[in-house]
Coordinates of N, CA and C in Angstrom, one line a residue:
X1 N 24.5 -29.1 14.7 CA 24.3 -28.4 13.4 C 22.9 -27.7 13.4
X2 N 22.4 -26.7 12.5 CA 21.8 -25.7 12.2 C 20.9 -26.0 11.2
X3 N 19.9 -26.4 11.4 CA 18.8 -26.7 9.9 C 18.4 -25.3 9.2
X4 N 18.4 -24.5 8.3 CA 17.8 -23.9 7.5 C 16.2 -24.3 6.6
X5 N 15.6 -23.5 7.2 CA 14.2 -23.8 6.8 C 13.4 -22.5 6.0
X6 N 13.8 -22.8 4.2 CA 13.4 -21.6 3.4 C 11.3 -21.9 3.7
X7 N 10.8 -20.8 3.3 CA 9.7 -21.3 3.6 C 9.3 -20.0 2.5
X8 N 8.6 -20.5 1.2 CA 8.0 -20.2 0.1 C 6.1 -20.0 0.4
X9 N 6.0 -18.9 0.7 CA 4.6 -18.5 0.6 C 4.0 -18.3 -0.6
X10 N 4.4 -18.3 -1.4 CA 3.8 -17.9 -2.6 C 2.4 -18.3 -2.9
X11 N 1.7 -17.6 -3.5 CA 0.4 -17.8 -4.0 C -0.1 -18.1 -5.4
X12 N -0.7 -19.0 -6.1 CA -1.1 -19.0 -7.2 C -2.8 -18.5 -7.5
X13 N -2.6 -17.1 -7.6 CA -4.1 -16.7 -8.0 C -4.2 -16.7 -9.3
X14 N -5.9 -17.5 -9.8 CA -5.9 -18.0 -10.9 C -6.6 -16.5 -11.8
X15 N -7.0 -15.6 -11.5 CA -7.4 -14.2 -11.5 C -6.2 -12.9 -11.9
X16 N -4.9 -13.5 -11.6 CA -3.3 -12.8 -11.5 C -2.9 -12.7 -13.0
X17 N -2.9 -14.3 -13.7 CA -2.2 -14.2 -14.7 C -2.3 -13.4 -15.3
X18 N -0.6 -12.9 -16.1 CA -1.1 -12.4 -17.0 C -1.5 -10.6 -16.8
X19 N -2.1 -10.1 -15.7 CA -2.0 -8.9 -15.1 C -1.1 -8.4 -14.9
X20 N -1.2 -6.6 -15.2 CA -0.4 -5.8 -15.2 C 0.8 -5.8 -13.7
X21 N 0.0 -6.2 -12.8 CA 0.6 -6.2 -11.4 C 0.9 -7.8 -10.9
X22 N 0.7 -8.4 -12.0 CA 1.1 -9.7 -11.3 C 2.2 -10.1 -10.5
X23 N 3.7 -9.4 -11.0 CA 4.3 -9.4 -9.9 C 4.4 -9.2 -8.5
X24 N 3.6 -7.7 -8.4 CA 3.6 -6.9 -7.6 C 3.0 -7.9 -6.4
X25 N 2.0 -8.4 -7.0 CA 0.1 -9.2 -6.3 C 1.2 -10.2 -5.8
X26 N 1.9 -11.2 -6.3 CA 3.1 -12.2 -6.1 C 4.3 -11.9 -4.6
X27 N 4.6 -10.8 -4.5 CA 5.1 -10.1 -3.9 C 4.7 -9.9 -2.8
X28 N 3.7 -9.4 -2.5 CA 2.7 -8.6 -1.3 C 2.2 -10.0 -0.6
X29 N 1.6 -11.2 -1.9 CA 1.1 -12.5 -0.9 C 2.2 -13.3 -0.8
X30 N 3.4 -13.1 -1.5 CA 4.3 -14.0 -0.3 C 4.6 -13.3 1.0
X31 N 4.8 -12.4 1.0 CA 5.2 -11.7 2.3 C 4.2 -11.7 3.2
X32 N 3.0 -11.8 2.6 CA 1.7 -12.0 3.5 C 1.1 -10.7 4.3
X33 N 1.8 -9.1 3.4 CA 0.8 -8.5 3.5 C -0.8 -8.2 3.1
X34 N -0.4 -9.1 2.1 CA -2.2 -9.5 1.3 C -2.4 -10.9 1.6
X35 N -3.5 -11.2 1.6 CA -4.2 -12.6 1.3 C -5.7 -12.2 0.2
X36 N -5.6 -13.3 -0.3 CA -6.7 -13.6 -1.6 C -7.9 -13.1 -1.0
X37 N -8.9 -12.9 -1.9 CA -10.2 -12.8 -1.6 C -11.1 -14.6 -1.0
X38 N -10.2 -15.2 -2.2 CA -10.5 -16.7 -1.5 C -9.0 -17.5 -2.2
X39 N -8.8 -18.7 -1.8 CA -7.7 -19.3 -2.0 C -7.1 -18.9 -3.4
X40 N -7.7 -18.9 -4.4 CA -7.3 -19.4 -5.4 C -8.0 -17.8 -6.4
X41 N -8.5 -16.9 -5.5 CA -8.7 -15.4 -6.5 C -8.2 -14.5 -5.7
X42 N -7.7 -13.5 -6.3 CA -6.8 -11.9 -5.7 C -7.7 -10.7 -5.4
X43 N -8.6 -10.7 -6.9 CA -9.8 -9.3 -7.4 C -8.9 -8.5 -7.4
X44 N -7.9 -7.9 -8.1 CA -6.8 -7.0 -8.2 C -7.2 -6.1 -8.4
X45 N -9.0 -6.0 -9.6 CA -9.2 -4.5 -9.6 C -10.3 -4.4 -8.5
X46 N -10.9 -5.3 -8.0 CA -11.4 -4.5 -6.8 C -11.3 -3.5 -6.1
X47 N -11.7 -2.4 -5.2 CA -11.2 -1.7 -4.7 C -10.8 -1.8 -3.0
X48 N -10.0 -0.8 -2.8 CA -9.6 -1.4 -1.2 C -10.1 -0.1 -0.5
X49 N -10.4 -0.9 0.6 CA -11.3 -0.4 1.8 C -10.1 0.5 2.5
X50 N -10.4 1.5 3.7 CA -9.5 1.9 4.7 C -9.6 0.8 5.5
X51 N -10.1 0.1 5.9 CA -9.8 -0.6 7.0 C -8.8 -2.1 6.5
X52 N -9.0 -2.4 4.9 CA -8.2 -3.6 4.1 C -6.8 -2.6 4.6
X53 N -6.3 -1.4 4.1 CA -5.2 -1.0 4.4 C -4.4 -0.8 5.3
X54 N -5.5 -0.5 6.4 CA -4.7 -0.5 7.9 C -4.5 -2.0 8.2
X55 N -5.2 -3.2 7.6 CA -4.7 -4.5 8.1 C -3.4 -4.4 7.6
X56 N -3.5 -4.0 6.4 CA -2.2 -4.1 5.2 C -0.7 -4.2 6.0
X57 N -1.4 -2.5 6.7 CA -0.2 -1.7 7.0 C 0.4 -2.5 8.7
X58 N -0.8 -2.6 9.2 CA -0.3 -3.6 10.5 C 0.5 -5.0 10.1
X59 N 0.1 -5.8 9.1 CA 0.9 -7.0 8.9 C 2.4 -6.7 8.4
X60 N 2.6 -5.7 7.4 CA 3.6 -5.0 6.7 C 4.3 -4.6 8.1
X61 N 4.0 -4.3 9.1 CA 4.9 -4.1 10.6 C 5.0 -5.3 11.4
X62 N 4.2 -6.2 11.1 CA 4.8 -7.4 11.8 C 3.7 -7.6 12.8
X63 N 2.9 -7.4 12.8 CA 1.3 -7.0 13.5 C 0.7 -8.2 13.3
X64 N 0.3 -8.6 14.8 CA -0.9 -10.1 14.7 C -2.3 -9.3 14.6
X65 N -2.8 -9.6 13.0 CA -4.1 -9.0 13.0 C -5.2 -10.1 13.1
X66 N -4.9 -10.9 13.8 CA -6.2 -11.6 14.0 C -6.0 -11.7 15.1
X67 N -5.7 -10.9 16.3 CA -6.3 -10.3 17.3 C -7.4 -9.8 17.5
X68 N -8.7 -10.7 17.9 CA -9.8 -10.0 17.6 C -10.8 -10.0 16.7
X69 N -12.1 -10.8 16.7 CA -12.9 -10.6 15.2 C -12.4 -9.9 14.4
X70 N -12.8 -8.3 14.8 CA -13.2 -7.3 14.0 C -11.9 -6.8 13.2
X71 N -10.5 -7.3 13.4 CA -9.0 -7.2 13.1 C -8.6 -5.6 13.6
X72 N -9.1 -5.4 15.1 CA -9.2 -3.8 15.4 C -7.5 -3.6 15.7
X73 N -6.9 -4.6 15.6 CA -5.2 -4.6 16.0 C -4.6 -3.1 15.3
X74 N -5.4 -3.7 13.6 CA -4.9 -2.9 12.8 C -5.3 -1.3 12.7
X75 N -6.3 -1.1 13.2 CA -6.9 0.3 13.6 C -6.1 0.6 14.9
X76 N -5.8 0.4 15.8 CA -5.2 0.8 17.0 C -4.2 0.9 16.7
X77 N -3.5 0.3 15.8 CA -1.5 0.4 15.3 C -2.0 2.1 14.6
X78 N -2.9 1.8 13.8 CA -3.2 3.5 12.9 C -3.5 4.4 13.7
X79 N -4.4 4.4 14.5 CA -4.9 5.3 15.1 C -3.4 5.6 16.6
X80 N -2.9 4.6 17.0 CA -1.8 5.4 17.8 C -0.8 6.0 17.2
X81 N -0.4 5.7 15.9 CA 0.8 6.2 15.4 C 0.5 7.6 14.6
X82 N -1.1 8.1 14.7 CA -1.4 9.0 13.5 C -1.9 8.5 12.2
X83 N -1.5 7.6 11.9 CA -2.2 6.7 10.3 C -3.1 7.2 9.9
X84 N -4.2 7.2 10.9 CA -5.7 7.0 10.4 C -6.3 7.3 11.8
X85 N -7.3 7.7 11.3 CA -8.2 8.6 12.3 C -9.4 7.6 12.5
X86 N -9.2 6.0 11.9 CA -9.9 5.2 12.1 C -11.4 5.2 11.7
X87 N -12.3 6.4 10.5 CA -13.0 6.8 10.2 C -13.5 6.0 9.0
X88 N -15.3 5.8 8.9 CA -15.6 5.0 7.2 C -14.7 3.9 7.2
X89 N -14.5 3.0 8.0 CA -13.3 1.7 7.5 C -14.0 0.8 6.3
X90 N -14.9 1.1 6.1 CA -15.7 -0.1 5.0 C -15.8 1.0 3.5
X91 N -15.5 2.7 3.9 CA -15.3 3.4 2.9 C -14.1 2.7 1.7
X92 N -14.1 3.1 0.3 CA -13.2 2.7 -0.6 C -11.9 4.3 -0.3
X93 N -10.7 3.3 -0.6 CA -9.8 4.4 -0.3 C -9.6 4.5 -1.3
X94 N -9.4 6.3 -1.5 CA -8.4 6.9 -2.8 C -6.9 7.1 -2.7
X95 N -6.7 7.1 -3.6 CA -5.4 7.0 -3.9 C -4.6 8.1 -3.6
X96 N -5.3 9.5 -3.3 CA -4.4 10.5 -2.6 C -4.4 9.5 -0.5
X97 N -5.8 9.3 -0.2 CA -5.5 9.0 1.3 C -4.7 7.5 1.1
X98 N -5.0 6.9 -0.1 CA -4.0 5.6 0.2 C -2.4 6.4 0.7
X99 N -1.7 7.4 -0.3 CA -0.4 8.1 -0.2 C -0.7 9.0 1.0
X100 N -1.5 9.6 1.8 CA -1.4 10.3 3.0 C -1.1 9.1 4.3
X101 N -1.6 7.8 4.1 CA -1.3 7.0 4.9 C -0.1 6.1 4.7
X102 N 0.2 6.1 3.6 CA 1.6 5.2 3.9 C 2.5 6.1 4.1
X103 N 2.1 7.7 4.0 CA 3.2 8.8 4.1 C 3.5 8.5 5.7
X104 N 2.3 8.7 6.8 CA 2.1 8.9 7.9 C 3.2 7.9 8.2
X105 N 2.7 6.3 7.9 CA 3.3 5.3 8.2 C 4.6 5.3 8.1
X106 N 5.2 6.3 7.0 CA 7.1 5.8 7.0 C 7.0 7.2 8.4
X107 N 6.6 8.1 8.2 CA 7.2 8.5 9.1 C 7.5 8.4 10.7
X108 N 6.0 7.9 10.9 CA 6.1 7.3 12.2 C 7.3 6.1 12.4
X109 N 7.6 6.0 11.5 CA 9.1 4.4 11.6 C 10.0 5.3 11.0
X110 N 10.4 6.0 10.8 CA 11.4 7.2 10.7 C 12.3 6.8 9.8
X111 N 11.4 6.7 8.8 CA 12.0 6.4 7.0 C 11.9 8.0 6.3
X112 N 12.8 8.3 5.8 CA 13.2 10.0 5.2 C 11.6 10.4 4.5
X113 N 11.0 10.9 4.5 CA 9.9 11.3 3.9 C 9.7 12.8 3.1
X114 N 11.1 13.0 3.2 CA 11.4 14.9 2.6 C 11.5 14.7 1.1
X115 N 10.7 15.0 0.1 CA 10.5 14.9 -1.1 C 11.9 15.8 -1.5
X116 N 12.8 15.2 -3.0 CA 13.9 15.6 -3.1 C 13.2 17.0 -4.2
X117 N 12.0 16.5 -4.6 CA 11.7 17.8 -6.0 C 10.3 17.6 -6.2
X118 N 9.8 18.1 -7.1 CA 8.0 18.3 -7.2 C 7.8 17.5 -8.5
X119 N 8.4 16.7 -8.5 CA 7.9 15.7 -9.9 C 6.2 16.0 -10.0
X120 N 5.4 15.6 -9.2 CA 3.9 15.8 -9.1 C 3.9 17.0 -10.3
X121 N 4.6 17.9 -10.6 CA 4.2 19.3 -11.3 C 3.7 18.4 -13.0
X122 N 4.3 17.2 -13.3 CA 4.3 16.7 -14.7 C 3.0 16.3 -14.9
X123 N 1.8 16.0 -13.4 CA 0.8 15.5 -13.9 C -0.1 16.2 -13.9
X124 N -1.3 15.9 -14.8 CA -2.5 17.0 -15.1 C -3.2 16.1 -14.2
X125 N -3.6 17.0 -12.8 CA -4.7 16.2 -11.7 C -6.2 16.9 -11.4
X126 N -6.7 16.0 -11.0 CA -7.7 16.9 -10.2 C -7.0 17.5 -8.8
X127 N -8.2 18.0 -8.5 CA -7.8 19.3 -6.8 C -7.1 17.9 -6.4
X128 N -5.9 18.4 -5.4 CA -5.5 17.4 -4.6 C -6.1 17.8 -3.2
X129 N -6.5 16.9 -2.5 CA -7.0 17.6 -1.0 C -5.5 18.5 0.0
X130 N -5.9 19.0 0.6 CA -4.7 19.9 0.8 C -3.7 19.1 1.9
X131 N -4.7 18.2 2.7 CA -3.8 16.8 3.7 C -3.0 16.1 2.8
X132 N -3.5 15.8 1.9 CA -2.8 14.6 1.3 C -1.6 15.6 0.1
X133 N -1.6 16.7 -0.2 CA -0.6 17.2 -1.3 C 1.0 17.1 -0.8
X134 N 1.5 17.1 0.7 CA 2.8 16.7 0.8 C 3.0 15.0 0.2
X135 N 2.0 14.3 1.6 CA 2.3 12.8 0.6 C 2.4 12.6 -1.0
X136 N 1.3 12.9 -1.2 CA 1.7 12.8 -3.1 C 2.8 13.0 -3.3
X137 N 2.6 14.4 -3.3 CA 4.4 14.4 -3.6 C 5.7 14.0 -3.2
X138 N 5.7 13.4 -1.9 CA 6.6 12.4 -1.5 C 6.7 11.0 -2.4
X139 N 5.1 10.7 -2.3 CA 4.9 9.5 -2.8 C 5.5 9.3 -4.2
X140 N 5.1 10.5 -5.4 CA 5.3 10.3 -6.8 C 6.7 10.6 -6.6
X141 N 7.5 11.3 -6.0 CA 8.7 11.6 -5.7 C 9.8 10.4 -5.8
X142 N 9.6 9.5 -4.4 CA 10.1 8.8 -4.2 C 10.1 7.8 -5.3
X143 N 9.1 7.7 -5.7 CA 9.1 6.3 -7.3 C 8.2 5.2 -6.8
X144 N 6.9 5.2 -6.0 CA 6.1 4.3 -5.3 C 5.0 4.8 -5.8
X145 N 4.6 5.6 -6.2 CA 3.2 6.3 -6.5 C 3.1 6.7 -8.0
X146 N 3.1 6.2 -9.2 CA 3.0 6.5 -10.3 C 1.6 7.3 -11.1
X147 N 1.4 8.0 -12.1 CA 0.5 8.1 -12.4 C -0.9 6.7 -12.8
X148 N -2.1 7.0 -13.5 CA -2.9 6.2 -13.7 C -2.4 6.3 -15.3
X149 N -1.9 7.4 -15.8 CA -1.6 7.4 -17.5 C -0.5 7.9 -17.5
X150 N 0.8 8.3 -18.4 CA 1.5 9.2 -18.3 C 1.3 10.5 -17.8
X151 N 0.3 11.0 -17.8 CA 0.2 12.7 -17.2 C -1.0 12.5 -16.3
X152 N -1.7 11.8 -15.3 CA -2.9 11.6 -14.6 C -2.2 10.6 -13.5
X153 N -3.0 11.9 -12.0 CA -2.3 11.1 -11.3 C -3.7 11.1 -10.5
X154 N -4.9 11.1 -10.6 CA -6.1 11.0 -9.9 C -6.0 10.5 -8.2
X155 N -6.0 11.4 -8.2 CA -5.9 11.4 -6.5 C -7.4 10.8 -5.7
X156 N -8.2 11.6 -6.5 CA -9.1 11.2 -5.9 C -10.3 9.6 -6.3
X157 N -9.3 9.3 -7.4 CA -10.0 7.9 -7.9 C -9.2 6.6 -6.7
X158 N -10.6 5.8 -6.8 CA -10.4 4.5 -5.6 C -9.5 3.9 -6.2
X159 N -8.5 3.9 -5.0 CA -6.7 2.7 -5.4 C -7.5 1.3 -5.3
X160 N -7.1 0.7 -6.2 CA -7.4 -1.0 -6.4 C -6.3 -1.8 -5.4
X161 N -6.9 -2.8 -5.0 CA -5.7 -4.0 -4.6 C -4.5 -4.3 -5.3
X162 N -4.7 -4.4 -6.6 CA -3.2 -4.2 -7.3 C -2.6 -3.0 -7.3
X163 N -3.0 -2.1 -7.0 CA -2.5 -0.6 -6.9 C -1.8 -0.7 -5.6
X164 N -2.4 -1.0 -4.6 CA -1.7 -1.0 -3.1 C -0.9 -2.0 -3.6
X165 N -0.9 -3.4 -3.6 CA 0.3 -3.7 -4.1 C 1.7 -3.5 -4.3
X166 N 0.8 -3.2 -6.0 CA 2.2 -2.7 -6.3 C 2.7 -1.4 -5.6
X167 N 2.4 -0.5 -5.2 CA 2.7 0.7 -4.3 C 4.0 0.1 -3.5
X168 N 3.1 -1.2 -2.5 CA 3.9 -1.8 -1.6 C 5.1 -2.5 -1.9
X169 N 5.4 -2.7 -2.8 CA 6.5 -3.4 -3.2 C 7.4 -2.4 -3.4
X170 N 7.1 -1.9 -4.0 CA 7.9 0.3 -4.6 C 8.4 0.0 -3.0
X171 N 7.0 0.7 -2.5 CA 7.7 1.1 -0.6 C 9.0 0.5 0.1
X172 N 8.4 -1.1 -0.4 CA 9.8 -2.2 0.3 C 10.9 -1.8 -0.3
X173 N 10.8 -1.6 -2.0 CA 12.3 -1.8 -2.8 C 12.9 0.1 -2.3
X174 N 12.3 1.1 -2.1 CA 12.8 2.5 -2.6 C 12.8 3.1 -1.7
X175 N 12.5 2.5 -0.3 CA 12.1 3.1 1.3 C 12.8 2.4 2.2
X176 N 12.0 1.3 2.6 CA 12.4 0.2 3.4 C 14.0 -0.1 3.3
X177 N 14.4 -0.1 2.0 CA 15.8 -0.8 1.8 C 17.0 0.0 1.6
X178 N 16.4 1.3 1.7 CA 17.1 1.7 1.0 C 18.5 2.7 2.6

């Protein structure tokens, strides 16, 4: 006979409750593309690093990132596939390069990335950099990338940990699965 062995990651951050993305935050640490800042806190508005993201995006592939002090696994998965040019990793990422890099990422794993229409036209933004204006619009497209208000899609304001997040869960439910 066959033992089945469910195995529940779940995390109880005491910082979560009650937050807008608490699901999302729930999601991401069971799967164990996030881990807490410490056991028992998330910092959801904190902001996230390029180099928090490429761990992100390495574990999210199935990537042993503790290969290595420095977690360079996760830069070398970026930097071979295109991701990330591996630049400022201690920089805060914006939320247009957060969407230029998960863009990179589905495509390198050859998830459809051809935006079906320009939704992006509904928001009032700042300049979008000109690298990042396909992803956006893939990103808000696809239904992973929302505004910050109904009409504000701030590209260039720093994505928080709940922001990637929840992003990542969108990605799993509207990409990954689909």
């Amino acid at each position: 006979t066959m033992n089945l062995v469910i195995v529940d990651n779940a995390k109880d951050f005491k910082d979560t409750n009650g937050h807008w993305a608490e699901d999302a935050i729930d999601f991401a640490a069971a799967h164990e593309f996030f881990a807490g800042v410490t056991e028992d806190t998330f910092a959801p508005d904190s902001p996230m690093t390029r180099a928090m993201l490429v761990t992100v995006l390495a574990r999210f592939d199935g990537q042993d990132t503790l290969v290595g002090a420095s977690g360079m696994n996760g830069y070398n998965l970026a930097k071979e596939n295109g991701i990330s040019d591996g630049s400022n990793p201690n920089g805060q990422i914006t939320r247009e390069q957060l969407a230029a890099m998960l863009y990179r990422y589905a495509a390198s794993k050859g998830y459809d990335t051809a935006p079906d229409s320009v939704e992006i036209q509904n928001f009032a933004h700042d300049a979008i950099s000109e690298y990042a204006e396909e992803a956006l619009v893939w990103a808000v497209d696809a239904g992973i990338m929302r505004g910050t208000s109904s009409n504000t899609l701030s590209p260039g304001g720093s994505a928080t940990r709940a922001q990637v997040a929840t992003i990542l869960m969108r990605f799993c439910e509207y990409i990954v699965e689909q």
